[in-house]
Amino acid sequence: QVQLVESGGGLVQPGGSLRLSCAASGFTLDYYSIGWFRQAPGREREGVLCISSGGGSTYYLDSVKGRFTISRDNAKNTVYLQMNSLKPEDTAVYYCAADYSGGSYYCPIGPGEYDYWGQGTQVAVSS
């Protein structure tokens, strides 16, 4: 059974850090680009960051540049989203998604191109 499971969310104070994990089961991530998305209450889902199967990263959201980074550990079949200098406006449910890209440096342009989605993990930034 193909599955993506996010973890690592929680409550953090402004300026704090969290590392989210996206673990895959039922398939190997080696040839998949992985994107992180988020959805805040009352807002549409938005793309945050993507890492291609070739290892290159693409930012979907300018507001996280310099604060968020993405990495992958294919041996652990897991992708990570490191979030630093968190702000209240980063509060959202964070989702990871996988798109088969066959080892290329391609990251999907939009959420509709992704094949698999996780259930999400809640991130709350508040004092």
PDB file of C-alpha atoms in Angstrom, residues 6-101:
ATOM      1  CA  GLU A   6       4.125  13.307   7.819  1.00  0.00           C
ATOM      2  CA  SER A   7       5.378  13.841  11.357  1.00  0.00           C
ATOM      3  CA  GLY A   8       7.178  16.419  13.449  1.00  0.00           C
ATOM      4  CA  GLY A   9       4.515  19.065  13.713  1.00  0.00           C
ATOM      5  CA  GLY A  10       3.576  20.763  16.939  1.00  0.00           C
ATOM      6  CA  LEU A  11       3.345  24.031  18.812  1.00  0.00           C
ATOM      7  CA  VAL A  12       6.361  26.303  18.725  1.00  0.00           C
ATOM      8  CA  GLN A  13       7.027  29.895  19.741  1.00  0.00           C
ATOM      9  CA  PRO A  14       7.808  32.550  17.136  1.00  0.00           C
ATOM     10  CA  GLY A  15      11.440  32.336  16.144  1.00  0.00           C
ATOM     11  CA  GLY A  16      11.585  28.648  16.917  1.00  0.00           C
ATOM     12  CA  SER A  17      12.325  25.680  14.684  1.00  0.00           C
ATOM     13  CA  LEU A  18      10.710  22.438  13.661  1.00  0.00           C
ATOM     14  CA  ARG A  19      11.749  19.630  11.386  1.00  0.00           C
ATOM     15  CA  LEU A  20       8.988  17.840   9.553  1.00  0.00           C
ATOM     16  CA  SER A  21       9.450  14.367   8.150  1.00  0.00           C
ATOM     17  CA  CYS A  22       7.723  12.722   5.220  1.00  0.00           C
ATOM     18  CA  ALA A  23       8.171   8.962   5.287  1.00  0.00           C
ATOM     19  CA  ALA A  24       7.144   6.783   2.373  1.00  0.00           C
ATOM     20  CA  SER A  25       5.993   3.207   2.468  1.00  0.00           C
ATOM     21  CA  GLY A  26       4.937   0.913  -0.327  1.00  0.00           C
ATOM     22  CA  PHE A  27       7.295   2.588  -2.801  1.00  0.00           C
ATOM     23  CA  THR A  28      10.781   4.060  -2.871  1.00  0.00           C
ATOM     24  CA  LEU A  29      11.276   7.808  -3.063  1.00  0.00           C
ATOM     25  CA  ASP A  30      14.466   7.644  -5.148  1.00  0.00           C
ATOM     26  CA  TYR A  31      12.750   8.569  -8.407  1.00  0.00           C
ATOM     27  CA  TYR A  32      10.129  10.888  -6.976  1.00  0.00           C
ATOM     28  CA  SER A  33      10.104  14.614  -6.497  1.00  0.00           C
ATOM     29  CA  ILE A  34       8.666  15.527  -3.122  1.00  0.00           C
ATOM     30  CA  GLY A  35       6.784  18.696  -2.427  1.00  0.00           C
ATOM     31  CA  TRP A  36       5.678  20.282   0.811  1.00  0.00           C
ATOM     32  CA  PHE A  37       2.400  22.173   0.865  1.00  0.00           C
ATOM     33  CA  ARG A  38       0.482  23.894   3.616  1.00  0.00           C
ATOM     34  CA  GLN A  39      -3.067  24.979   4.268  1.00  0.00           C
ATOM     35  CA  ALA A  40      -4.057  27.500   6.886  1.00  0.00           C
ATOM     36  CA  PRO A  41      -7.658  27.763   8.160  1.00  0.00           C
ATOM     37  CA  GLY A  42      -9.848  29.501   5.622  1.00  0.00           C
ATOM     38  CA  ARG A  43      -7.131  29.601   2.996  1.00  0.00           C
ATOM     39  CA  GLU A  44      -6.268  27.555  -0.060  1.00  0.00           C
ATOM     40  CA  ARG A  45      -3.508  25.016  -0.060  1.00  0.00           C
ATOM     41  CA  GLU A  46      -0.217  26.550  -1.159  1.00  0.00           C
ATOM     42  CA  GLY A  47       3.079  25.086  -2.243  1.00  0.00           C
ATOM     43  CA  VAL A  48       6.073  25.663   0.001  1.00  0.00           C
ATOM     44  CA  LEU A  49       9.104  23.836  -1.316  1.00  0.00           C
ATOM     45  CA  CYS A  50      10.002  20.890  -3.539  1.00  0.00           C
ATOM     46  CA  ILE A  51      13.028  18.640  -3.877  1.00  0.00           C
ATOM     47  CA  SER A  52      13.486  16.818  -7.159  1.00  0.00           C
ATOM     48  CA  SER A  53      14.563  13.214  -7.438  1.00  0.00           C
ATOM     49  CA  GLY A  54      17.877  14.601  -8.729  1.00  0.00           C
ATOM     50  CA  GLY A  55      18.310  16.547  -5.497  1.00  0.00           C
ATOM     51  CA  GLY A  56      17.636  20.103  -6.602  1.00  0.00           C
ATOM     52  CA  SER A  57      15.188  22.223  -4.648  1.00  0.00           C
ATOM     53  CA  THR A  58      12.530  24.649  -5.855  1.00  0.00           C
ATOM     54  CA  TYR A  59      10.826  27.231  -3.679  1.00  0.00           C
ATOM     55  CA  TYR A  60       7.147  27.738  -4.342  1.00  0.00           C
ATOM     56  CA  LEU A  61       6.837  30.401  -1.668  1.00  0.00           C
ATOM     57  CA  ASP A  62       9.139  33.413  -1.452  1.00  0.00           C
ATOM     58  CA  SER A  63       8.262  34.093   2.178  1.00  0.00           C
ATOM     59  CA  VAL A  64      10.074  30.952   3.349  1.00  0.00           C
ATOM     60  CA  LYS A  65      13.317  31.553   1.486  1.00  0.00           C
ATOM     61  CA  GLY A  66      16.192  31.813   3.937  1.00  0.00           C
ATOM     62  CA  ARG A  67      14.129  30.098   6.650  1.00  0.00           C
ATOM     63  CA  PHE A  68      13.007  26.716   5.277  1.00  0.00           C
ATOM     64  CA  THR A  69      15.139  24.071   3.637  1.00  0.00           C
ATOM     65  CA  ILE A  70      14.345  20.668   2.223  1.00  0.00           C
ATOM     66  CA  SER A  71      16.463  17.542   2.138  1.00  0.00           C
ATOM     67  CA  ARG A  72      16.074  13.876   1.391  1.00  0.00           C
ATOM     68  CA  ASP A  73      17.530  10.663   2.761  1.00  0.00           C
ATOM     69  CA  ASN A  74      16.766   7.991   0.211  1.00  0.00           C
ATOM     70  CA  ALA A  75      18.258   5.310   2.434  1.00  0.00           C
ATOM     71  CA  LYS A  76      15.556   6.110   4.995  1.00  0.00           C
ATOM     72  CA  ASN A  77      12.919   6.728   2.304  1.00  0.00           C
ATOM     73  CA  THR A  78      12.253  10.059   3.964  1.00  0.00           C
ATOM     74  CA  VAL A  79      12.211  13.743   3.049  1.00  0.00           C
ATOM     75  CA  TYR A  80      12.640  16.484   5.619  1.00  0.00           C
ATOM     76  CA  LEU A  81      11.462  20.061   5.841  1.00  0.00           C
ATOM     77  CA  GLN A  82      13.601  22.106   8.202  1.00  0.00           C
ATOM     78  CA  MET A  83      11.755  25.213   9.327  1.00  0.00           C
ATOM     79  CA  ASN A  84      13.644  27.930  11.179  1.00  0.00           C
ATOM     80  CA  SER A  85      12.685  31.398  12.364  1.00  0.00           C
ATOM     81  CA  LEU A  86       9.059  30.385  12.392  1.00  0.00           C
ATOM     82  CA  LYS A  87       6.386  33.070  12.301  1.00  0.00           C
ATOM     83  CA  PRO A  88       2.726  32.984  13.316  1.00  0.00           C
ATOM     84  CA  GLU A  89       1.786  33.143   9.639  1.00  0.00           C
ATOM     85  CA  ASP A  90       3.486  29.780   9.127  1.00  0.00           C
ATOM     86  CA  THR A  91       0.706  28.179  11.145  1.00  0.00           C
ATOM     87  CA  ALA A  92      -0.978  25.579   8.955  1.00  0.00           C
ATOM     88  CA  VAL A  93      -1.404  21.915   8.266  1.00  0.00           C
ATOM     89  CA  TYR A  94       1.638  20.789   6.300  1.00  0.00           C
ATOM     90  CA  TYR A  95       1.367  18.076   3.675  1.00  0.00           C
ATOM     91  CA  CYS A  96       3.939  16.245   1.623  1.00  0.00           C
ATOM     92  CA  ALA A  97       3.287  14.896  -1.847  1.00  0.00           C
ATOM     93  CA  ALA A  98       5.180  12.720  -4.327  1.00  0.00           C
ATOM     94  CA  ASP A  99       5.492  12.982  -8.095  1.00  0.00           C
ATOM     95  CA  TYR A 100       7.351  10.467 -10.231  1.00  0.00           C
ATOM     96  CA  SER A 101      10.141  12.301 -12.044  1.00  0.00           C
TER      97      SER A 101
END
